Each structure stands twice: as structure tokens, then as C-alpha cells.
mmCIF file of C-alpha atoms and ligand atoms in Angstrom:
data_model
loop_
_atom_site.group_PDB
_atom_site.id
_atom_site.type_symbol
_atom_site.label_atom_id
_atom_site.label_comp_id
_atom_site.label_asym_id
_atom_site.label_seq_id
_atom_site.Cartn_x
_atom_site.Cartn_y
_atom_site.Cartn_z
ATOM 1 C CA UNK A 3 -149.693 -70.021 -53.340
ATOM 2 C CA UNK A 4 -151.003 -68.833 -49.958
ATOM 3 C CA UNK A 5 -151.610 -65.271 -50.147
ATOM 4 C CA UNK A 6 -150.684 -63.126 -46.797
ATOM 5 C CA UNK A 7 -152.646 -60.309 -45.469
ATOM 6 C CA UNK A 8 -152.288 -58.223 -42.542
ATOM 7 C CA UNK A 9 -154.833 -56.842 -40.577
ATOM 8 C CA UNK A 10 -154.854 -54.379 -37.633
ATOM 9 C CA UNK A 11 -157.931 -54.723 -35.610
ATOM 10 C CA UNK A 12 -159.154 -58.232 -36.045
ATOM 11 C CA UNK A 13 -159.537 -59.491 -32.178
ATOM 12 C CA UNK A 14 -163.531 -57.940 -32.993
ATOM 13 C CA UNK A 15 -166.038 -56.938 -35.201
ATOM 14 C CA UNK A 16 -165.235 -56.283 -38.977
ATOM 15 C CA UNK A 17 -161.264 -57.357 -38.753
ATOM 16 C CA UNK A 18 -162.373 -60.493 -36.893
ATOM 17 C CA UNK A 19 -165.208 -61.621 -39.269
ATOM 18 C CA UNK A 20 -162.483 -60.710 -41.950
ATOM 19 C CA UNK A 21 -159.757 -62.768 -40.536
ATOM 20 C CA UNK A 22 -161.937 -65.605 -40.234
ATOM 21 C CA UNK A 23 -163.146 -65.114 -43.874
ATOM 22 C CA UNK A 24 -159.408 -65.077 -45.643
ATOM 23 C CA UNK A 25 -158.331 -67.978 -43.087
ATOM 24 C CA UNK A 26 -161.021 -70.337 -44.430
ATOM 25 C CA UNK A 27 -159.848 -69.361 -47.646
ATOM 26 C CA UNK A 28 -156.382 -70.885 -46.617
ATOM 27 C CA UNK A 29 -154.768 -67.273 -46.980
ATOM 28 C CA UNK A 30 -151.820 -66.300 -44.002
ATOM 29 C CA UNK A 31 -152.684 -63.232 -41.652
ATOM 30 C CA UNK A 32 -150.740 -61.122 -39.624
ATOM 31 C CA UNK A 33 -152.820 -59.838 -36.805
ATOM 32 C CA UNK A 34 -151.982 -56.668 -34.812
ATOM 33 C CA UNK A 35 -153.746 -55.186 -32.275
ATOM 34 C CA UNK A 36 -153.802 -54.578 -28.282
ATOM 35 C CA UNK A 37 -154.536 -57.609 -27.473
ATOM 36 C CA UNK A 38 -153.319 -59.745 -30.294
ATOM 37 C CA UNK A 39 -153.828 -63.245 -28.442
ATOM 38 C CA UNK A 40 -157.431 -63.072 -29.306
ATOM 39 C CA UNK A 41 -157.495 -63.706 -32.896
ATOM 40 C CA UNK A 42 -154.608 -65.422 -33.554
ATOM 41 C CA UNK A 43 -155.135 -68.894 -32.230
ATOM 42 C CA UNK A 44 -156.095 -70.839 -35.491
ATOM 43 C CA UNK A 45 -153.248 -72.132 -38.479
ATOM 44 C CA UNK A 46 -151.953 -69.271 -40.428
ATOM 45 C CA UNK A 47 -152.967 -66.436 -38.240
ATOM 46 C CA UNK A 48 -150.396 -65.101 -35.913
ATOM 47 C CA UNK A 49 -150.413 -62.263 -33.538
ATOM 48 C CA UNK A 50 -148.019 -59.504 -33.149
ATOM 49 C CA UNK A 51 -148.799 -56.768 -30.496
ATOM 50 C CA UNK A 52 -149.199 -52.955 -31.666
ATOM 51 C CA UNK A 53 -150.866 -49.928 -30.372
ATOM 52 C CA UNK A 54 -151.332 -48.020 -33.362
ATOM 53 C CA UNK A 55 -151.757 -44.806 -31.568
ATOM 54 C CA UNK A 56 -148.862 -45.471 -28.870
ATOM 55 C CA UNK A 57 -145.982 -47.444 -30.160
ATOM 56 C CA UNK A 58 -143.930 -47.613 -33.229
ATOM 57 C CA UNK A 59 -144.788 -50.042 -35.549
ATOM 58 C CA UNK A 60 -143.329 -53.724 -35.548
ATOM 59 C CA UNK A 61 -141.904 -53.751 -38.963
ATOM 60 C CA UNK A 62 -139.885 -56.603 -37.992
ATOM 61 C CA UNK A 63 -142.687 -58.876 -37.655
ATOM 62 C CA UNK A 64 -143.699 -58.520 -41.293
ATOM 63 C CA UNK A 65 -143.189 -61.166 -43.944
ATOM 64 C CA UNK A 66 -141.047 -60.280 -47.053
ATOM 65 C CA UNK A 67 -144.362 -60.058 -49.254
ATOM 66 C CA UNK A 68 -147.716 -58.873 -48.217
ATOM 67 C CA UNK A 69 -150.522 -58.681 -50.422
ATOM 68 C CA UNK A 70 -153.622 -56.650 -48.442
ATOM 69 C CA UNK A 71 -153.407 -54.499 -45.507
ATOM 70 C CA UNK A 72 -156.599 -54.020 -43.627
ATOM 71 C CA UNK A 73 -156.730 -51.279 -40.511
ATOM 72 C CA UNK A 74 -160.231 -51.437 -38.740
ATOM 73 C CA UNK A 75 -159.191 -49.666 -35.695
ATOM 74 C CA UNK A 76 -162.201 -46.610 -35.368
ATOM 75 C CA UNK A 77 -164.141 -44.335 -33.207
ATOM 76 C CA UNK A 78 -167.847 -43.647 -32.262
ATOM 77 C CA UNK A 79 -167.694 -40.619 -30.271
ATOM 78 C CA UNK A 80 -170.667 -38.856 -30.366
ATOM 79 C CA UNK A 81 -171.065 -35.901 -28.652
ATOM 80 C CA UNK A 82 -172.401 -32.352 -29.272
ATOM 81 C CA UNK A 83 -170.066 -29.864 -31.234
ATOM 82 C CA UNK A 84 -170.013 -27.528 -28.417
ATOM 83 C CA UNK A 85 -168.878 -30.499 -25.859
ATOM 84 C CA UNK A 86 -166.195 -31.399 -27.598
ATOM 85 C CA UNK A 87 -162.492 -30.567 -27.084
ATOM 86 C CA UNK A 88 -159.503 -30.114 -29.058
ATOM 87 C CA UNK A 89 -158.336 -33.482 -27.493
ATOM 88 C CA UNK A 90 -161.378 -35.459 -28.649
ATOM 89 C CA UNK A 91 -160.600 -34.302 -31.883
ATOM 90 C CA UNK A 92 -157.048 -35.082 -31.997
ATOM 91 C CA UNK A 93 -157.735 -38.457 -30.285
ATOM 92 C CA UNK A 94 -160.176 -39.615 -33.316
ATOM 93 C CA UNK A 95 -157.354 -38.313 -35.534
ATOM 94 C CA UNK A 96 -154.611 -40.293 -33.856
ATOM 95 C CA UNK A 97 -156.612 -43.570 -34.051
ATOM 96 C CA UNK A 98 -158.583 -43.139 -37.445
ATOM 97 C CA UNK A 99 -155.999 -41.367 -39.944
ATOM 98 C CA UNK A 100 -152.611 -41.682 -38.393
ATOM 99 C CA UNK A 101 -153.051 -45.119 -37.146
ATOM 100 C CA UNK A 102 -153.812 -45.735 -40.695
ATOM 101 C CA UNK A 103 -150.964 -43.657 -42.304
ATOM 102 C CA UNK A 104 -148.977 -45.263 -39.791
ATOM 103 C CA UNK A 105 -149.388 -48.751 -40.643
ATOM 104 C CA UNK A 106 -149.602 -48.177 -44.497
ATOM 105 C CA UNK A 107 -145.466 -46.389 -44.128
ATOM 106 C CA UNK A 108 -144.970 -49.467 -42.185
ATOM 107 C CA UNK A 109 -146.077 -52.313 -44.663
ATOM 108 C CA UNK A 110 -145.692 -50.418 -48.099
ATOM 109 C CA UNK A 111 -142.413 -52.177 -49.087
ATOM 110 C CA UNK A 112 -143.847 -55.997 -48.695
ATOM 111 C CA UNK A 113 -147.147 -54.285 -50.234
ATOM 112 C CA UNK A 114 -145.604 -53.150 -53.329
ATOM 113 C CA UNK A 115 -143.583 -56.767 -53.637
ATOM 114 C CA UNK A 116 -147.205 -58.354 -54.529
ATOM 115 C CA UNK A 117 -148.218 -58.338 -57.928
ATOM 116 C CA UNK A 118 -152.014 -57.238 -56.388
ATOM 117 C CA UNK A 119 -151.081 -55.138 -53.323
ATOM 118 C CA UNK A 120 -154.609 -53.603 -51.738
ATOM 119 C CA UNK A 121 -154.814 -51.231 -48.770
ATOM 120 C CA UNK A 122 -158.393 -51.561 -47.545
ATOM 121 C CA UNK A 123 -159.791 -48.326 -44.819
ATOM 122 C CA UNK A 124 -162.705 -47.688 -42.741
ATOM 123 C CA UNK A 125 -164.711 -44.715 -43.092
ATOM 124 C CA UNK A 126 -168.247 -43.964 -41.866
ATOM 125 C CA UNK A 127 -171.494 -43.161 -43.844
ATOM 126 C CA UNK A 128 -171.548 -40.048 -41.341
ATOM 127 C CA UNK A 129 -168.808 -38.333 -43.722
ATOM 128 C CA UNK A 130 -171.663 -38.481 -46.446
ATOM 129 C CA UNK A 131 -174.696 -37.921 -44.770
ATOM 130 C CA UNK A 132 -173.944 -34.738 -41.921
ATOM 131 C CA UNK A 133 -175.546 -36.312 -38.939
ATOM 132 C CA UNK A 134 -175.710 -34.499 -35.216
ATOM 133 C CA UNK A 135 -173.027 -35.396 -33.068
ATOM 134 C CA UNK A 136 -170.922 -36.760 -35.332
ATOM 135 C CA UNK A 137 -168.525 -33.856 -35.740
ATOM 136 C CA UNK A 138 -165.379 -35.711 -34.699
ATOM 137 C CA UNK A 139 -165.745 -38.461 -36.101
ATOM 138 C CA UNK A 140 -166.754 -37.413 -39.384
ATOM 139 C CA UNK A 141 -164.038 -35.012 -39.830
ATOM 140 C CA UNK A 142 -161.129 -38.020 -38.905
ATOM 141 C CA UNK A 143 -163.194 -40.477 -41.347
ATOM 142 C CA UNK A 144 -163.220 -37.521 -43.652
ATOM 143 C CA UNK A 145 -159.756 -37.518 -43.606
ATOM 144 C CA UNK A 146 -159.294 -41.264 -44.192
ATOM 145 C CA UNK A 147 -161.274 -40.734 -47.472
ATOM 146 C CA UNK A 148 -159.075 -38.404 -48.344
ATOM 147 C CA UNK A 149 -155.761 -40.522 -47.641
ATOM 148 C CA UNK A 150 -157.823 -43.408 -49.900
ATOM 149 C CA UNK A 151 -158.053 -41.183 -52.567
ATOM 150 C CA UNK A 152 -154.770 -39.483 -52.880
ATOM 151 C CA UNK A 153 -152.413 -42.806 -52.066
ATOM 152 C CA UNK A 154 -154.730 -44.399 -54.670
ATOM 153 C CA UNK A 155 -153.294 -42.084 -57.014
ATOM 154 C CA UNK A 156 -150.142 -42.023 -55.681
ATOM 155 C CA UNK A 157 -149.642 -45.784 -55.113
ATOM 156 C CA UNK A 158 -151.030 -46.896 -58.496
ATOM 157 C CA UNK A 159 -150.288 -49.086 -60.479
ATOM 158 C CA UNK A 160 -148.710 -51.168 -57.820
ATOM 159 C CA UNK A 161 -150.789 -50.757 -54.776
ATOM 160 C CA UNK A 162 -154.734 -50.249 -54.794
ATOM 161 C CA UNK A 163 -156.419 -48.525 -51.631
ATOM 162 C CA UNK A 164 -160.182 -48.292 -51.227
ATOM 163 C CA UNK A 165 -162.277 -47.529 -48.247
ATOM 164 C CA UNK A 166 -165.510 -49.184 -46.710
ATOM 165 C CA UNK A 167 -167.897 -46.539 -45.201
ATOM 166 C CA UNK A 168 -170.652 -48.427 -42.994
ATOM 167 C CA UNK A 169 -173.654 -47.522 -41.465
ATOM 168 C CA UNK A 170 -174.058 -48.623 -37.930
ATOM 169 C CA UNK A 171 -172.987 -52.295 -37.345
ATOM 170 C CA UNK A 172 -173.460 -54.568 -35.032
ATOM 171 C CA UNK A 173 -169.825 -54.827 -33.614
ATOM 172 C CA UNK A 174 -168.871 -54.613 -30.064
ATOM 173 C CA UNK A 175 -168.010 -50.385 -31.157
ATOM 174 C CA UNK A 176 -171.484 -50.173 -31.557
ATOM 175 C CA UNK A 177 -172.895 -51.811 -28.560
ATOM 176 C CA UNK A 178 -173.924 -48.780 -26.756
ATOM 177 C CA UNK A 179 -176.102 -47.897 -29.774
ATOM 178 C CA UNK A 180 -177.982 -51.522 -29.809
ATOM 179 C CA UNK A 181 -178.187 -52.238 -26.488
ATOM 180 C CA UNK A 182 -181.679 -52.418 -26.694
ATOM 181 C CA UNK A 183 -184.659 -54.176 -28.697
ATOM 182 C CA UNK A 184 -186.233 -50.686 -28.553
ATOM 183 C CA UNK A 185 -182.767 -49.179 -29.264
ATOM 184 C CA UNK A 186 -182.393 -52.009 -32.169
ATOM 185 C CA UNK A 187 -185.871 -51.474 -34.027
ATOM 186 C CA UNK A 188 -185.090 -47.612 -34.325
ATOM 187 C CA UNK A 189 -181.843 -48.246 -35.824
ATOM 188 C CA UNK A 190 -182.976 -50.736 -38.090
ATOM 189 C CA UNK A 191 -186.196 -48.995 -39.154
ATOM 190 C CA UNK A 192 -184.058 -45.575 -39.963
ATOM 191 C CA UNK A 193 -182.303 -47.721 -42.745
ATOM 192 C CA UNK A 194 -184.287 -47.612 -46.156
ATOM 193 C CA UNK A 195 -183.820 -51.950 -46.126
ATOM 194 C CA UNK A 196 -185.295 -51.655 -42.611
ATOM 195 C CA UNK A 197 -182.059 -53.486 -41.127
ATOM 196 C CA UNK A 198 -178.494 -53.515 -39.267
ATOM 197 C CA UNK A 199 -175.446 -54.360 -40.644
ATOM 198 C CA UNK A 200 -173.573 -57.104 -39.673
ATOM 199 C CA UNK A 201 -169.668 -57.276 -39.338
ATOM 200 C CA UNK A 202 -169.564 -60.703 -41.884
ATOM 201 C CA UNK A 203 -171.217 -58.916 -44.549
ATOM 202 C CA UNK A 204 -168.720 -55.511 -44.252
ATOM 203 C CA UNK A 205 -165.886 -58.270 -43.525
ATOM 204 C CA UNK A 206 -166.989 -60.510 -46.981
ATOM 205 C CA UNK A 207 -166.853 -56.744 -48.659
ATOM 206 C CA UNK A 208 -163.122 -56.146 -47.333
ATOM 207 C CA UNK A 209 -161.880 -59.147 -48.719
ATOM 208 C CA UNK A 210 -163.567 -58.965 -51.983
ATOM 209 C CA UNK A 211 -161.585 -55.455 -52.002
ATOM 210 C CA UNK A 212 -158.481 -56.968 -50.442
ATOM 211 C CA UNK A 213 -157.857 -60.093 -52.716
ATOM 212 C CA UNK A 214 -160.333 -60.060 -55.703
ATOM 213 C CA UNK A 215 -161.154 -56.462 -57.189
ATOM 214 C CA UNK A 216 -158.355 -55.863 -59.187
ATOM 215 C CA UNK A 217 -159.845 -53.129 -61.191
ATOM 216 C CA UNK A 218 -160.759 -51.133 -58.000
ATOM 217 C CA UNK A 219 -159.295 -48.409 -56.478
ATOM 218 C CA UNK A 220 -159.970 -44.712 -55.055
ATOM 219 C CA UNK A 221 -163.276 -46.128 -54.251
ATOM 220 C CA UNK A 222 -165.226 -45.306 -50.861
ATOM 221 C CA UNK A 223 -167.613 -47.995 -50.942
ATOM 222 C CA UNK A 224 -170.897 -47.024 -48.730
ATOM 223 C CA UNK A 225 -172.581 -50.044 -47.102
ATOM 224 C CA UNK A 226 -175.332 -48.169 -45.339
ATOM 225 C CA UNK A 227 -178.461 -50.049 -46.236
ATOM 226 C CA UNK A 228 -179.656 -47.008 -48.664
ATOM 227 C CA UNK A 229 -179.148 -44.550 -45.450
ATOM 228 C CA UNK A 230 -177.340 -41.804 -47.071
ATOM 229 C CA UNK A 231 -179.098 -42.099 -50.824
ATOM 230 C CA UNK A 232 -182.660 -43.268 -50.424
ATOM 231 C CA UNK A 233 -185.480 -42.073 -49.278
ATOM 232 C CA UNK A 234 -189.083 -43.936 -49.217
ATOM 233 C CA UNK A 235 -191.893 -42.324 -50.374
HETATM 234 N N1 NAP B 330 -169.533 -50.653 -35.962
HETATM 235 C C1 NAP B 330 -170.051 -49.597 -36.547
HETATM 236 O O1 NAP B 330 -171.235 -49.240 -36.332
HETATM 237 C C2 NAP B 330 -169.253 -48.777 -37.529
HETATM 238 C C3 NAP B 330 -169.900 -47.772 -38.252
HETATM 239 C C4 NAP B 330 -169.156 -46.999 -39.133
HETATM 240 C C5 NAP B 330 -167.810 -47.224 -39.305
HETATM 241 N N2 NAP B 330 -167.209 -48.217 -38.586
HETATM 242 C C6 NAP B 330 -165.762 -48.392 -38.737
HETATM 243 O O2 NAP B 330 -165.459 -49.727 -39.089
HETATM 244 C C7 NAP B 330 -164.191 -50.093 -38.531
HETATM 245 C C8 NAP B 330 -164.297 -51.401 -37.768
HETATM 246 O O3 NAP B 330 -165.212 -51.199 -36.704
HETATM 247 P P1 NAP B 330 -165.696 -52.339 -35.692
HETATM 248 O O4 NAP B 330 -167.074 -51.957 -35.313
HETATM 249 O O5 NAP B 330 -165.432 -53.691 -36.253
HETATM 250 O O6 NAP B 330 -164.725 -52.032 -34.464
HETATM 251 P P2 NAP B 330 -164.346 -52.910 -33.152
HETATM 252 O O7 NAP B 330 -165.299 -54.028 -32.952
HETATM 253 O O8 NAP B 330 -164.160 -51.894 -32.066
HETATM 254 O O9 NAP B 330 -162.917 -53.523 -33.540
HETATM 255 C C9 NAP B 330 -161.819 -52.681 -33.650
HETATM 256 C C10 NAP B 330 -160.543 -53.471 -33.549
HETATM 257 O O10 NAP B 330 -159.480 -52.502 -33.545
HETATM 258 C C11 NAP B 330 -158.562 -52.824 -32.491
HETATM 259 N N3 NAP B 330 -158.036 -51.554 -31.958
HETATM 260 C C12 NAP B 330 -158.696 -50.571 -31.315
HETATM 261 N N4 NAP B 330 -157.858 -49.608 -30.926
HETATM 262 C C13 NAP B 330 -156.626 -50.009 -31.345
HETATM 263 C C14 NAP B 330 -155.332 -49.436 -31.244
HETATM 264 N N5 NAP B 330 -155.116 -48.279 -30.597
HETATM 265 N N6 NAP B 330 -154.283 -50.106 -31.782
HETATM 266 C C15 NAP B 330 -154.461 -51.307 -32.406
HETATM 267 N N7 NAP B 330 -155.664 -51.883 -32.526
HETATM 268 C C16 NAP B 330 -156.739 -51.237 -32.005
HETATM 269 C C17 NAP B 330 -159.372 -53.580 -31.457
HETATM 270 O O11 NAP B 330 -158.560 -54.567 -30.802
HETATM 271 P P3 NAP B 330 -157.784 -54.344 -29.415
HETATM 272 O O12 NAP B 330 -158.804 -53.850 -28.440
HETATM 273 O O13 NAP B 330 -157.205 -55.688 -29.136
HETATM 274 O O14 NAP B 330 -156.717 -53.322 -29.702
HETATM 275 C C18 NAP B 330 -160.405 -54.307 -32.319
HETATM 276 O O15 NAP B 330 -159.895 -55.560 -32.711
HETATM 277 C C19 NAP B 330 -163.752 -48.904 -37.652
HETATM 278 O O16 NAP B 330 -162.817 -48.117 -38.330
HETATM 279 C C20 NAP B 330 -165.018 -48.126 -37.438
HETATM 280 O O17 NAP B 330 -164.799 -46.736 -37.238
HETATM 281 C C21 NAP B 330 -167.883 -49.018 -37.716
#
């Protein structure tokens, strides 16, 4: 049996590569985003509209049974601490945690109807590793590792929820950050494996998580290419 996922986000980056990725697989997806149209031109994907920081949530378009939610929607706002305003703040918020508490209220019921229900989130090796500028969105990712944690606990046995926390990847989010070969070869050569991430390796990681890892949950699983543990003599 086809197993059905939902993802919000997947028109770019990490939810597209991840679409694509349970697709081939022959698994259903429900895509939501802005601009849903993007993604959801191939069989078994379909597109539902929802801005997850602006409208309520299309419950109706859900299927009775859903067995992984993924919400990719994030922020890269960096600015210095003394630049940045209560509304910057409370914007990262609104799109990184409540986006994502949103959508989980919305989909729990089909969630907990599959016999391996998985909630997969997006966090940021900046909640690890304190890095300048990253003030706001480190403290909303912080927050989503959090939520991960306690609705693992909370959700268990019948849902798991784990989080993916990335180093920089090269996603249209990013772009500013790699617009550049100079840009590029700093990036890559601040990473102990001397590299940047690609969205189809953080996607093949969210649907390992999503569909296979059935003895994994809580988890905040740091793809940072040894950023945030290693450092080279
Ligand atoms: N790329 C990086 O360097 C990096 C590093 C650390 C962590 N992360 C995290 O990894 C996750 C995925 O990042 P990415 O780089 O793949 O991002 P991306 O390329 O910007 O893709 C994000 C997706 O979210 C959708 N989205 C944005 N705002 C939305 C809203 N208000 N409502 C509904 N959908 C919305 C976008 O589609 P529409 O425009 O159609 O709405 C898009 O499909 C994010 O949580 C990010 O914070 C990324």
C-alpha cells in the first residue's frame, strides 16, 4: 500500500528534493505551500494552498490517514542583536515554531491513524554552535527543538517527531550566502569535510526519518559537515 505524506514547503529546496524522493518511491504527497502549483504537477502529488503564518489550516484537504508530516518552511535572518526588533523576532517565531505547531494540530488525527506516524522539523546547526547574527533565528529553531522533544514524549508510542538541523545548504534560502565562487569556497572550507550541503542529501535524511526509522524519535539530527563538533588540528 501507497503510503501518504504531507509536506509543507516542497515548491524548493529540502521539501522539493523530498517530494521528489518519496514520489519515486511511489508514496502519495500532499503539498502545501504559497504557491502550491509548483510541486504538484507529477502522479500522486497534489497541491493545496496554505500560508502557514496567515491562514487557517486546510484540514479539509487531508486524507483520512497520513503517515509523515514534513514542515520545511524557515528563516535566515541574520542581523546584529542590537538591529533587531521585537517584530523580527516574532516573525521567525510565526514561521519556524507556530507554523510548525500549526500544521502538526492540523494533521495529528490522520497522523495517529498510521501504524508509523512521523513528524519530521527543521532546525539549524546555529542552535548548537552560538554563531554572530544568528540571534533570531536560533532562538525560533531553538524552540522547534524543543517542540521535537516534548511532542516526542507526548505523542509516543503512536506518533514519532524528530528534527533535522543543517548547516548552510544550497537551497534558494541560502542564495544570498553562495552567491559567489569566493562566497562558496569560504563556506565550504569553514566545514571540517571542506563542503556544502545539498538539499537531496538533507531531503534523503527526511525521508529515512519520515518512512523508515521506526526506532527514532526525540532526535535532532545535525547534518553540518562536522561544523559544530570537529575541529582540525
Ligand atoms: N538552506 C539552509 O542553508 C538551511 C540551513 C539551516 C536550516 N535550514 C532549514 O531547513 C528548512 C528548509 O530550508 P530550505 O533551504 O529548503 O528552504 P526554501 O528553499 O526557502 O524552501 C522553503 C519552502 O517553504 C515554503 N514556505 C515559505 N514560507 C511559507 C509560508 N509562510 N507558508 C507555507 N509555505 C511557506 C516555500 O514555498 P512558497 O514560497 O511556495 O510558500 C518553500 O517551498 C527550513 O526550515 C530552514 O530554516 C536551511
Amino acid at each position: 500500500m501507497a503510503k501518504q505524506f504531507l509536506i509543507i514547503g516542497a515548491g524548493s529546496g529540502i521539501g522539493a528534493e523530498l517530494l521528489s524522493a518519496l514520489a519515486e518511491r511511489g508514496d502519495e504527497v500532499l503539498h502545501m505551500s504559497r504557491n502550491p502549483d509548483a510541486a504538484a504537477d507529477r502522479p500522486g502529488v497534489r497541491g493545496v494552498r496554505w500560508d502557514a503564518v496567515a491562514e487557517p489550516f486546510p484540514a479539509d484537504a487531508l486524507p483520512e490517514r497520513i503517515d509523515g508530516l514534513a514542515y520545511c518552511p524557515g528563516s535566515i535572518r541574520l542581523k546584529p542583536f542590537h538591529r533587531l526588533g521585537d517584530d523580527e523576532f516574532l516573525e521567525d517565531l510565526q514561521l519556524n515554531l507556530l507554523g510548525a505547531v500549526r500544521a502538526i494540530r492540523g494533521a495529528l488525527s490522520p497522523l495517529k491513524r498510521s501504524e508509523n506516524g512521523a513528524i519530521v522539523l527543521f532546525s539549524t546547526v546555529a542552535v548548537q554552535l552560538g554563531m554572530p547574527y544568528h540571534a533570531s533565528v536560533a532562538a525560533a529553531k531553538g524552540a522547534v527543538e524543543g517542540l521535537t522533544r516534548a511532542l516526542a514524549a507526548e505523542l509516543a508510542p503512536a506518533v514519532r517527531v524528530n528534527a533535522i538541523a543543517p548547516t548552510l545548504t544550497d537551497t534558494p534560502l541560502a542564495r544570498r550566502l553562495l552567491s559567489s565562487e569566493e562566497k562558496r569556497a569560504a563556506a565550504a572550507a569553514r566545514h571540517p569535510l571542506g563542503r556544502i550541503a545539498d538539499a537531496s542529501e538533507m531531503a534523503q535524511t527526511a525521508a529515512w526519518l519520515l518512512r523508515d526509522a521506526r526506532s527514532v524519535t526525540g532526535q535532532v539530527i545535525t547534518a553540518d559537515a562536522g561544523l559544530a563538533r570537529l575541529r582540525l588540528m
